Amino acid sequence: MTPPQRASLHKHRSSAVTDGIARAPHRAFLRATGFDDAALGKSIVGIVSTQGENTPCSMALAPQADRARLGVAAGGGVPVTFTTISVSDGTSMNHSGMRMSLVSREVIADSVEVAVRGHAYDGLVAFAGCDKTLPAMMMAIVRLNVPAAFVYGGATLPGHALGAPATILTAIEAVGAVQTGAMSPAQLQAIERTCTPTAGSCPGQFTANTMAMVGEALGLSPLGSSMMPAVYSERLAIAQRAGETVMRTIAQGGPLPRELVTRKSLENACAAVAATGGSTNAALHIPAIAHEAGIDFTLDDVATVFERTPLIADLQPGGRYLARDLHEAGGTPMVLKTLLQSGHLHGDVLTLDGTPLADALQAWPDADGTIVRAVGQVIHATGGVTVLRGNLCPDGALLKVAGLRSLQFTGPARVFESEEDCMRAVGERSYQAGEVLVIRNEGPKGGPGMREMLSVTAALYGQGMGETVALITDGRFSGATRGLCIGYVGPEAVLGGPIALVQNGDVIRIDAASGVLELDVPADELASRQARWTPRVANRLGGVLEKYAIVVRPARQGAVTHSGAVDWPYEGEARS
């Protein structure tokens, strides 16, 4: 029998596996998975998700990924499903497991790359739900630069407790209220049981929803898909269309991910984050996605966009509304269209299907005036996330200002060498109003893993101290964090950054209106401390954290772990 030859011009990379006499063993393996002669002549498209039972964020992904199979098949391709890991930020919070959260972003991106390149797939449809899984999938898509689509699994519906709407943030902050006696343990248990009633990610403009919005702004996700709740059946139709879109992209030869992720679309993504008071984590993830495209886009570039973009969306945690509310009003396209109308967005970038963004947005509604305000009635003149500078953070730091009552704070430092030390003090209430709590040794390399501090910040807020103290760390915060909480301070302590030199009682000045974070210590005294400073002696790590600590780059560069974009196959290898 004559070996199968390419029956479709759509095939590209997978020809390296299916064509020619030497590929008979490869075809034998594929036949064992259910391929026939017709399938061997078609494009092979990977469908990957982080489906799992470890978090509600991922439990709605399997039906959506399965429906994408229909889209790929309808477009003339062969879908091949596989899964990868996720780490639940909800259950890894406030213990050593949180060190694995940011690390998982790299593990996921690497695992998808390994699967797609190892099997020479022609395209990819990727599904994710929990915080780090979203940027991880987008990083993988851009790194691979094959025809691809990213689909977010959607957020949970809001719950209820004690006669009022509730979300997971209600439960987290209620812990602090119990610690102060303002709430009973029975009331906390009532919130715990009813605040998260369905599968899906956290419903506010926390990290998952923020990065889902970034996916639309970058052109990697279908317009209008990100704010739709996880349990809405329309998500199945979106997933199927994503499969069809990838097949059209294969047939047309583009647009490829690196044609979508450009400096302009990265700026659009930053504008969407700023305009909605999104997660500070976006300032870590957007540079990492840019890195995969070979674009040098750092915290400085993020800051430039944040500073020129107004806050126009009234979303939790700083505001009142949730993802479902925004979806029903007009979704992410409403936000993007409002920014375009005011000159804060580039309209000449491409959407997932190759349409110019400005053209695609015409079909979507204008700002509703309540959830999303026209730029003439902004909530705040600059974005909901601010980058701070000063002698305490030469590489910058991040503060979510959305919802803050005051943008200035000055107080004495109380220094903690780890998150656990600070959490213990907060739990015992052995701190004072007016202090600046400093948590160090929690950066990407020093942690290692750059833990989120949501449990600490939520406990402070629950104790009614959210804006009577400030919190500064070289670690990071959850998208659900609110209050005067400054993270991502760089350089981190393990690298000898100024945060390593802070002593108890040093006065720290915060002025978010001017973008300033200053340590009120004379320069000669800081120089003397620097000369005496020695790195903290860390325990031997072993395993993934040891490897991560060796290769991870600073937060201002996205905490990435490799040198950047390359073409595939690598230079010097045969190309199909």
Coordinates of C-alpha atoms in Angstrom, one line a residue:
M1 CA 0.0 0.0 0.0
T2 CA 1.3 3.4 -0.9
P3 CA 2.1 5.5 2.3
P4 CA -0.5 8.3 2.8
Q5 CA 0.5 11.7 1.4
R6 CA -0.8 15.1 2.4
A7 CA -4.4 15.4 1.3
S8 CA -4.8 18.9 2.4
L9 CA -2.9 22.2 2.1
H10 CA -3.8 22.9 5.6
K11 CA -1.2 20.6 7.1
H12 CA 2.1 22.1 8.1
R13 CA 4.1 20.8 11.0
S14 CA 2.3 17.5 11.4
S15 CA 3.6 16.4 7.9
A16 CA 6.8 15.7 9.8
V17 CA 5.0 12.9 11.6
T18 CA 2.6 11.6 9.0
D19 CA 4.3 11.8 5.5
G20 CA 6.7 9.4 3.8
I21 CA 8.0 5.9 4.1
A22 CA 10.2 6.6 7.1
R23 CA 7.1 7.7 9.1
A24 CA 5.4 4.3 9.0
P25 CA 6.1 3.7 12.7
H26 CA 4.7 7.1 13.5
R27 CA 1.5 6.4 11.6
A28 CA 1.2 3.1 13.3
F29 CA 1.1 4.8 16.7
L30 CA -1.5 7.3 15.3
R31 CA -3.6 4.5 13.9
A32 CA -3.6 2.9 17.4
T33 CA -5.2 6.1 18.7
G34 CA -8.0 5.9 16.1
F35 CA -6.5 7.7 13.0
D36 CA -7.4 6.3 9.6
D37 CA -6.1 7.2 6.1
A38 CA -8.3 10.3 5.9
A39 CA -7.3 11.6 9.3
L40 CA -3.6 11.2 8.5
G41 CA -4.1 13.6 5.7
K42 CA -5.6 16.3 7.9
S43 CA -4.3 19.0 10.2
I44 CA -3.8 17.8 13.7
V45 CA -4.9 20.3 16.4
G46 CA -4.1 19.9 20.1
I47 CA -6.8 20.8 22.6
V48 CA -5.3 21.4 26.0
S49 CA -6.9 22.3 29.3
T50 CA -6.1 22.4 33.0
Q51 CA -9.3 20.4 33.8
G52 CA -9.1 19.0 37.3
E53 CA -10.9 18.6 40.6
N54 CA -8.3 20.5 42.6
T55 CA -10.1 23.9 42.2
P56 CA -13.6 25.0 41.1
C57 CA -11.8 27.3 38.6
S58 CA -10.9 24.2 36.4
M59 CA -14.0 22.1 36.9
A60 CA -15.9 23.7 34.0
L61 CA -13.2 23.2 31.4
A62 CA -13.8 19.6 30.3
P63 CA -17.1 20.2 28.5
Q64 CA -15.8 23.3 26.8
A65 CA -12.6 21.6 25.7
D66 CA -14.7 18.7 24.4
R67 CA -16.9 21.1 22.4
A68 CA -13.8 22.6 20.7
R69 CA -13.3 19.1 19.2
L70 CA -16.4 19.7 17.2
G71 CA -15.1 23.0 15.9
V72 CA -11.8 21.5 14.8
A73 CA -13.6 18.5 13.1
A74 CA -16.0 20.9 11.4
G75 CA -13.1 22.8 10.0
G76 CA -11.5 19.6 8.5
G77 CA -9.0 18.9 11.2
V78 CA -8.3 16.1 13.7
P79 CA -8.6 17.2 17.4
V80 CA -6.3 15.6 20.0
T81 CA -6.9 16.3 23.6
F82 CA -4.5 16.5 26.5
T83 CA -4.4 18.1 29.9
T84 CA -1.8 19.7 32.1
I85 CA -1.5 20.7 35.8
S86 CA -2.8 23.6 37.8
V87 CA -2.2 24.9 41.3
S88 CA -5.2 26.3 43.1
D89 CA -4.4 29.7 44.5
G90 CA -7.4 29.3 46.8
T91 CA -6.0 26.3 48.7
S92 CA -2.3 27.0 48.3
M93 CA -2.7 30.4 50.0
N94 CA -0.9 31.3 53.2
H95 CA 1.3 28.3 53.5
S96 CA 4.4 26.9 51.8
G97 CA 2.3 25.6 48.9
M98 CA 1.9 29.1 47.6
R99 CA 5.6 29.0 46.5
M100 CA 4.4 26.6 43.7
S101 CA 1.7 29.0 42.3
L102 CA 3.9 31.3 40.2
V103 CA 6.2 28.4 39.4
S104 CA 3.2 26.5 38.0
R105 CA 2.9 29.2 35.3
E106 CA 6.3 28.1 33.9
V107 CA 5.6 24.4 34.3
I108 CA 2.3 24.7 32.4
A109 CA 3.8 26.8 29.6
D110 CA 6.7 24.4 29.3
S111 CA 4.4 21.3 29.3
V112 CA 2.2 22.6 26.5
E113 CA 5.3 23.5 24.5
V114 CA 6.7 20.0 25.0
A115 CA 3.5 18.4 23.9
V116 CA 2.8 20.5 20.9
R117 CA 6.4 20.5 19.6
G118 CA 7.0 16.8 20.5
H119 CA 4.0 15.8 18.4
A120 CA 4.3 18.5 15.7
Y121 CA 0.7 19.6 16.0
D122 CA -0.5 22.1 13.5
G123 CA -2.6 24.2 15.9
L124 CA -3.8 24.6 19.4
V125 CA -6.9 25.5 21.4
A126 CA -6.1 26.2 25.0
F127 CA -8.5 26.4 28.0
A128 CA -7.7 27.6 31.5
G129 CA -9.4 28.9 34.6
C130 CA -7.3 29.5 37.7
D131 CA -5.0 32.6 38.0
K132 CA -1.6 31.4 36.7
T133 CA -3.1 29.0 34.2
L134 CA -4.3 31.9 32.0
P135 CA -0.9 33.6 31.4
A136 CA 0.7 30.2 31.2
M137 CA -1.5 29.2 28.3
M138 CA -1.0 32.5 26.5
M139 CA 2.7 32.3 27.0
A140 CA 2.7 28.8 25.5
I141 CA 0.6 30.0 22.5
V142 CA 3.0 32.9 21.8
R143 CA 6.1 30.7 22.3
L144 CA 4.8 28.1 19.9
N145 CA 3.5 30.6 17.4
V146 CA 1.2 28.1 15.8
P147 CA -2.4 28.9 14.8
A148 CA -4.1 29.0 18.2
A149 CA -6.9 30.4 20.4
F150 CA -7.1 30.8 24.1
V151 CA -10.5 30.4 25.8
Y152 CA -11.0 31.3 29.5
G153 CA -13.3 28.9 31.4
G154 CA -15.3 31.6 33.1
A155 CA -16.0 32.8 36.6
T156 CA -18.3 31.4 39.3
L157 CA -21.7 33.0 40.0
P158 CA -21.9 35.1 43.2
G159 CA -23.1 33.4 46.3
H160 CA -25.0 34.7 49.3
A161 CA -24.5 34.8 53.0
L162 CA -26.1 36.5 56.0
G163 CA -28.7 38.1 53.8
A164 CA -26.3 39.7 51.3
P165 CA -24.4 38.8 48.2
A166 CA -21.1 37.0 48.9
T167 CA -18.0 35.8 47.1
I168 CA -14.8 34.1 48.1
L169 CA -13.4 37.5 49.1
T170 CA -16.2 37.8 51.7
A171 CA -15.0 34.6 53.3
I172 CA -11.3 35.6 53.3
E173 CA -12.0 39.0 54.8
A174 CA -14.4 37.5 57.4
V175 CA -11.5 35.7 59.0
G176 CA -10.1 39.0 60.1
A177 CA -13.5 40.0 61.4
V178 CA -13.7 36.8 63.6
Q179 CA -10.2 37.6 64.9
T180 CA -11.4 41.0 66.2
G181 CA -14.7 39.7 67.6
A182 CA -16.7 41.6 65.0
M183 CA -18.1 38.3 63.6
S184 CA -18.9 35.0 65.2
P185 CA -17.3 31.7 64.0
A186 CA -20.9 30.5 63.1
Q187 CA -21.3 33.5 60.8
L188 CA -18.0 32.7 59.2
Q189 CA -19.1 29.1 58.6
A190 CA -22.3 30.3 57.0
I191 CA -20.3 32.5 54.6
E192 CA -17.9 29.6 53.9
R193 CA -20.8 27.3 52.9
T194 CA -22.6 29.6 50.5
C195 CA -20.2 32.2 49.1
T196 CA -19.0 30.1 46.1
P197 CA -22.0 28.2 44.7
T198 CA -20.8 27.0 41.3
A199 CA -17.7 26.0 39.4
G200 CA -15.7 28.8 37.9
S201 CA -13.0 31.3 38.9
C202 CA -13.3 34.1 41.4
P203 CA -16.0 36.5 40.1
G204 CA -14.4 39.9 40.8
Q205 CA -11.8 41.7 38.7
F206 CA -9.1 39.5 40.4
T207 CA -6.2 37.8 38.5
A208 CA -8.2 35.3 36.5
N209 CA -10.8 37.7 35.1
T210 CA -8.1 40.4 34.6
M211 CA -6.0 38.0 32.5
A212 CA -9.0 36.8 30.6
M213 CA -9.6 40.4 29.7
V214 CA -6.0 40.6 28.6
G215 CA -6.5 37.7 26.3
E216 CA -9.2 39.6 24.5
A217 CA -7.2 42.8 24.3
L218 CA -4.2 40.8 22.9
G219 CA -6.4 39.2 20.2
L220 CA -5.7 35.7 21.6
S221 CA -9.2 35.1 22.7
P222 CA -12.7 35.6 21.1
L223 CA -14.2 39.0 21.7
G224 CA -16.9 38.9 24.4
S225 CA -15.8 35.6 25.9
S226 CA -14.0 36.6 29.1
M227 CA -16.7 37.9 31.4
M228 CA -19.3 35.2 30.7
P229 CA -19.8 32.9 33.8
A230 CA -18.5 29.4 33.7
V231 CA -21.9 27.8 33.9
Y232 CA -23.5 29.6 31.0
S233 CA -24.2 27.1 28.1
E234 CA -23.1 29.7 25.6
R235 CA -19.6 28.9 26.5
L236 CA -19.9 25.6 24.7
A237 CA -20.7 27.5 21.5
I238 CA -17.7 29.8 22.0
A239 CA -15.4 26.8 22.5
Q240 CA -16.7 25.3 19.2
R241 CA -16.2 28.5 17.3
A242 CA -12.6 28.7 18.7
G243 CA -11.9 25.3 17.1
E244 CA -13.3 26.5 13.8
T245 CA -11.3 29.7 14.0
V246 CA -8.0 27.8 14.5
M247 CA -8.8 25.7 11.4
R248 CA -9.4 28.8 9.4
T249 CA -6.2 30.3 10.6
I250 CA -4.3 27.1 9.5
A251 CA -5.9 27.4 6.1
Q252 CA -5.2 31.1 5.7
G253 CA -1.7 31.0 7.3
G254 CA -2.5 33.5 9.9
P255 CA -2.8 35.6 11.9
L256 CA -0.3 33.8 14.0
P257 CA 0.1 34.7 17.7
R258 CA 3.2 36.8 17.2
E259 CA 1.2 38.8 14.7
L260 CA -1.4 39.4 17.3
V261 CA 0.9 40.1 20.3
T262 CA 2.6 43.4 19.3
R263 CA 3.7 46.4 21.3
K264 CA 0.4 48.1 20.5
S265 CA -1.7 45.1 21.6
L266 CA 0.4 44.8 24.8
E267 CA -0.3 48.5 25.5
N268 CA -4.0 47.7 24.9
A269 CA -3.8 44.9 27.4
C270 CA -2.3 47.3 30.0
A271 CA -5.0 49.8 29.3
A272 CA -7.7 47.3 29.9
V273 CA -6.1 46.3 33.3
A274 CA -5.8 50.0 34.4
A275 CA -9.3 50.9 33.2
T276 CA -10.9 48.1 35.3
G277 CA -8.8 48.3 38.4
G278 CA -7.5 44.8 37.6
S279 CA -5.0 42.6 39.3
T280 CA -1.5 43.9 40.0
N281 CA -0.4 40.4 38.8
A282 CA -1.0 41.6 35.3
A283 CA 2.1 43.7 35.5
L284 CA 4.0 40.5 36.0
H285 CA 2.2 38.4 33.4
I286 CA 2.0 40.9 30.5
P287 CA 5.8 41.3 30.3
A288 CA 6.1 37.5 30.4
I289 CA 3.8 37.1 27.4
A290 CA 5.7 39.8 25.6
H291 CA 8.9 38.0 26.3
E292 CA 7.6 35.0 24.5
A293 CA 7.0 37.2 21.4
G294 CA 10.6 38.6 21.6
I295 CA 9.3 42.0 22.7
D296 CA 11.2 43.8 25.5
F297 CA 8.2 45.1 27.5
T298 CA 8.9 45.6 31.2
L299 CA 7.3 47.1 34.2
D300 CA 8.4 50.5 32.9
D301 CA 6.3 50.1 29.8
V302 CA 3.4 48.9 31.9
A303 CA 3.7 51.9 34.1
T304 CA 3.6 54.3 31.1
V305 CA 0.2 52.9 30.0
F306 CA -1.2 52.8 33.6
E307 CA -0.3 56.4 34.1
R308 CA -2.2 57.6 31.0
T309 CA -5.3 55.4 31.3
P310 CA -8.3 56.4 33.4
L311 CA -10.2 54.0 35.7
I312 CA -13.7 53.7 34.2
A313 CA -15.0 50.3 35.4
D314 CA -16.6 49.9 38.8
L315 CA -15.6 46.3 39.5
Q316 CA -14.7 44.4 42.7
P317 CA -12.5 44.4 44.7
G318 CA -12.2 48.2 44.7
G319 CA -15.7 48.7 43.2
R320 CA -19.2 47.1 43.3
Y321 CA -19.8 44.9 40.3
L322 CA -18.7 41.4 39.2
A323 CA -17.8 39.6 36.0
R324 CA -21.4 38.5 35.3
D325 CA -22.6 42.1 35.7
L326 CA -20.1 43.3 33.1
H327 CA -20.9 40.5 30.8
E328 CA -24.6 41.3 30.8
A329 CA -23.8 45.0 30.1
G330 CA -21.4 44.4 27.2
G331 CA -18.4 42.6 28.5
T332 CA -14.8 43.3 27.8
P333 CA -15.6 44.8 24.3
M334 CA -17.6 47.5 26.1
V335 CA -14.5 48.5 28.0
L336 CA -12.3 48.3 25.0
K337 CA -14.7 50.4 22.9
T338 CA -14.9 53.1 25.5
L339 CA -11.1 53.3 25.7
L340 CA -11.0 53.4 21.9
Q341 CA -13.5 56.3 21.7
S342 CA -11.4 58.3 24.2
G343 CA -8.1 57.7 22.4
H344 CA -6.7 55.3 25.0
L345 CA -6.6 52.2 22.8
H346 CA -4.9 51.3 19.5
G347 CA -7.6 50.3 17.1
D348 CA -5.4 49.1 14.3
V349 CA -4.4 45.8 16.0
L350 CA -5.9 42.5 15.0
T351 CA -8.5 40.3 16.7
L352 CA -8.3 36.6 16.8
D353 CA -10.1 36.2 13.4
G354 CA -7.9 38.8 11.7
T355 CA -10.4 41.7 11.8
P356 CA -9.0 45.1 12.9
L357 CA -10.0 45.8 16.5
A358 CA -11.6 49.1 15.7
D359 CA -13.9 47.5 13.2
A360 CA -14.8 44.6 15.4
L361 CA -15.8 46.8 18.3
Q362 CA -18.4 48.7 16.3
A363 CA -20.9 45.9 16.9
W364 CA -20.6 46.2 20.7
P365 CA -22.5 48.6 23.0
D366 CA -21.2 51.9 24.3
A367 CA -20.5 52.4 28.0
D368 CA -23.6 51.9 30.2
G369 CA -22.7 54.7 32.6
T370 CA -22.9 52.5 35.7
I371 CA -20.6 49.5 35.4
V372 CA -18.5 51.2 32.7
R373 CA -18.4 54.9 32.6
A374 CA -17.7 57.1 29.6
V375 CA -14.3 58.8 29.9
G376 CA -16.0 62.1 30.7
Q377 CA -17.2 60.6 34.0
V378 CA -14.2 58.6 35.1
I379 CA -13.8 57.1 38.5
H380 CA -10.2 58.1 38.7
A381 CA -8.0 60.1 36.3
T382 CA -5.3 57.5 36.2
G383 CA -5.6 53.7 36.2
G384 CA -6.7 51.5 39.0
V385 CA -3.1 50.2 39.4
T386 CA -0.2 52.5 40.0
V387 CA 3.6 51.9 39.7
L388 CA 5.6 53.5 42.4
R389 CA 9.2 54.7 42.3
G390 CA 11.7 55.8 44.9
N391 CA 14.8 54.8 46.9
L392 CA 13.0 51.8 48.4
C393 CA 12.1 50.4 45.0
P394 CA 14.5 51.5 42.2
D395 CA 13.0 48.9 39.9
G396 CA 9.4 49.9 40.8
A397 CA 6.6 48.6 42.9
L398 CA 2.8 48.1 42.4
L399 CA -0.2 49.4 44.3
K400 CA -3.9 48.9 43.4
V401 CA -5.4 52.3 44.1
A402 CA -9.0 51.4 42.9
G403 CA -11.2 51.9 46.0
L404 CA -8.6 53.5 48.2
R405 CA -9.8 56.4 50.3
S406 CA -6.4 58.0 50.7
L407 CA -3.4 57.9 48.4
Q408 CA -0.8 59.1 51.0
F409 CA 0.6 57.3 54.0
T410 CA 3.7 57.9 56.2
G411 CA 4.7 55.7 59.1
P412 CA 7.4 53.7 60.9
A413 CA 8.4 50.3 59.5
R414 CA 7.8 47.0 61.3
V415 CA 10.0 44.4 59.5
F416 CA 9.2 40.8 59.0
E417 CA 11.5 38.3 57.3
S418 CA 8.7 36.1 55.9
E419 CA 5.0 36.0 55.3
E420 CA 4.5 33.6 58.2
D421 CA 6.1 36.0 60.7
C422 CA 3.8 38.8 59.6
M423 CA 0.7 36.6 59.5
R424 CA 1.4 35.6 63.1
A425 CA 1.7 39.2 64.2
V426 CA -1.6 40.1 62.4
G427 CA -3.4 37.1 63.9
E428 CA -2.2 38.1 67.4
R429 CA -2.9 41.8 66.5
S430 CA 0.6 42.7 67.7
Y431 CA 1.0 45.6 65.4
Q432 CA -0.1 49.3 65.6
A433 CA -2.2 51.6 63.5
G434 CA 0.0 53.9 61.5
E435 CA 2.8 51.3 60.9
V436 CA 4.1 50.2 57.6
L437 CA 4.5 46.4 57.7
V438 CA 7.4 45.2 55.6
I439 CA 7.6 41.6 54.4
R440 CA 10.8 40.7 52.7
N441 CA 12.5 37.6 51.3
E442 CA 9.4 36.7 49.3
G443 CA 10.5 37.7 45.8
P444 CA 10.8 35.4 42.7
K445 CA 14.3 34.2 43.7
G446 CA 14.3 34.8 47.4
G447 CA 11.0 33.1 48.2
P448 CA 11.5 31.4 46.0
G449 CA 8.2 31.5 44.1
M450 CA 7.0 35.1 45.0
R451 CA 4.0 34.1 47.2
E452 CA 0.7 36.0 47.2
M453 CA -0.1 37.7 50.5
L454 CA -3.9 37.7 50.2
S455 CA -4.5 36.0 53.6
V456 CA -2.4 38.8 55.3
T457 CA -4.1 41.6 53.5
A458 CA -7.6 40.2 53.8
A459 CA -7.0 39.7 57.6
L460 CA -6.0 43.3 57.9
Y461 CA -9.1 44.4 56.1
G462 CA -11.3 42.1 58.1
Q463 CA -9.9 43.6 61.3
G464 CA -10.8 47.0 60.0
M465 CA -7.2 48.0 59.6
G466 CA -7.0 47.8 55.8
E467 CA -6.1 51.5 55.4
T468 CA -4.8 52.3 58.9
V469 CA -1.6 50.4 58.2
A470 CA 0.3 49.9 55.0
L471 CA 1.9 46.7 53.8
I472 CA 5.0 46.5 51.6
T473 CA 6.6 43.3 50.2
D474 CA 9.0 42.0 47.5
G475 CA 6.4 39.3 47.1
R476 CA 3.1 39.8 45.3
F477 CA -0.6 40.1 46.0
S478 CA -3.8 38.4 44.8
G479 CA -6.0 40.2 42.4
A480 CA -8.5 40.2 45.3
T481 CA -6.3 42.2 47.5
R482 CA -7.4 45.7 48.5
G483 CA -6.1 48.3 50.9
L484 CA -2.8 50.1 51.0
C485 CA -0.8 47.1 49.9
I486 CA 2.4 47.5 47.8
G487 CA 4.0 44.5 46.2
Y488 CA 6.6 43.5 43.6
V489 CA 9.2 45.8 45.2
G490 CA 12.4 45.5 43.2
P491 CA 15.1 44.7 43.4
E492 CA 14.0 42.0 45.9
A493 CA 15.8 41.5 49.2
V494 CA 17.8 38.5 48.2
L495 CA 19.5 40.6 45.5
G496 CA 20.4 43.3 48.0
G497 CA 17.6 45.6 47.1
P498 CA 16.9 48.5 49.5
I499 CA 14.0 46.5 51.0
A500 CA 16.7 44.3 52.5
L501 CA 18.1 47.3 54.4
V502 CA 15.0 48.5 56.1
Q503 CA 15.1 48.5 59.9
N504 CA 12.3 48.6 62.5
G505 CA 11.3 52.3 63.1
D506 CA 12.6 53.6 59.7
V507 CA 10.0 56.1 58.4
I508 CA 8.5 55.1 55.0
R509 CA 6.6 57.6 52.9
I510 CA 4.0 56.5 50.3
D511 CA 2.4 59.0 47.9
A512 CA 0.5 57.1 45.3
A513 CA -0.8 60.3 43.7
S514 CA 2.8 61.2 42.8
G515 CA 4.0 57.6 42.4
V516 CA 6.5 57.8 45.2
L517 CA 7.8 55.1 47.7
E518 CA 10.6 56.5 49.8
L519 CA 12.6 55.3 52.7
D520 CA 13.4 58.3 54.9
V521 CA 16.9 57.3 55.7
P522 CA 20.0 59.4 54.7
A523 CA 21.9 58.1 51.7
D524 CA 25.1 57.7 53.6
E525 CA 23.4 55.5 56.2
L526 CA 21.8 53.4 53.5
A527 CA 25.3 53.0 51.9
S528 CA 26.7 51.9 55.3
R529 CA 24.0 49.3 55.7
Q530 CA 24.5 48.1 52.2
A531 CA 28.2 47.6 52.9
R532 CA 27.4 45.5 55.9
W533 CA 24.6 43.5 54.3
T534 CA 25.1 39.8 53.6
P535 CA 22.6 37.6 51.7
R536 CA 20.2 35.6 53.9
V537 CA 21.4 31.9 54.1
A538 CA 18.6 29.8 52.6
N539 CA 17.9 26.2 53.2
R540 CA 18.8 23.7 50.4
L541 CA 15.7 23.5 48.3
G542 CA 16.0 20.6 45.9
G543 CA 13.3 19.9 43.3
V544 CA 11.5 22.4 41.2
L545 CA 12.1 25.3 43.5
E546 CA 15.9 24.9 43.3
K547 CA 15.8 24.9 39.5
Y548 CA 13.4 27.9 39.5
A549 CA 15.5 30.0 41.9
I550 CA 18.6 29.5 39.7
V551 CA 17.0 30.7 36.4
V552 CA 14.1 33.1 37.4
R553 CA 14.6 36.7 36.3
P554 CA 13.4 39.8 38.2
A555 CA 9.7 40.7 38.6
R556 CA 10.1 43.8 36.4
Q557 CA 10.9 41.4 33.5
G558 CA 7.9 39.2 34.3
A559 CA 9.8 36.6 36.4
V560 CA 10.5 34.6 33.3
T561 CA 12.8 31.6 33.1
H562 CA 14.3 31.6 29.6
S563 CA 15.9 33.9 27.2
G564 CA 13.0 34.6 24.9
A565 CA 11.4 33.9 21.5
V566 CA 12.9 31.5 19.0
D567 CA 11.6 30.0 15.8
W568 CA 10.8 26.3 15.6
P569 CA 12.5 24.1 14.5
Y570 CA 15.6 25.4 16.0
E571 CA 18.3 26.9 13.7
G572 CA 20.1 24.2 11.8
E573 CA 17.4 21.6 12.2
A574 CA 15.4 20.3 9.2
R575 CA 12.2 22.2 8.6
S576 CA 9.1 20.5 7.2

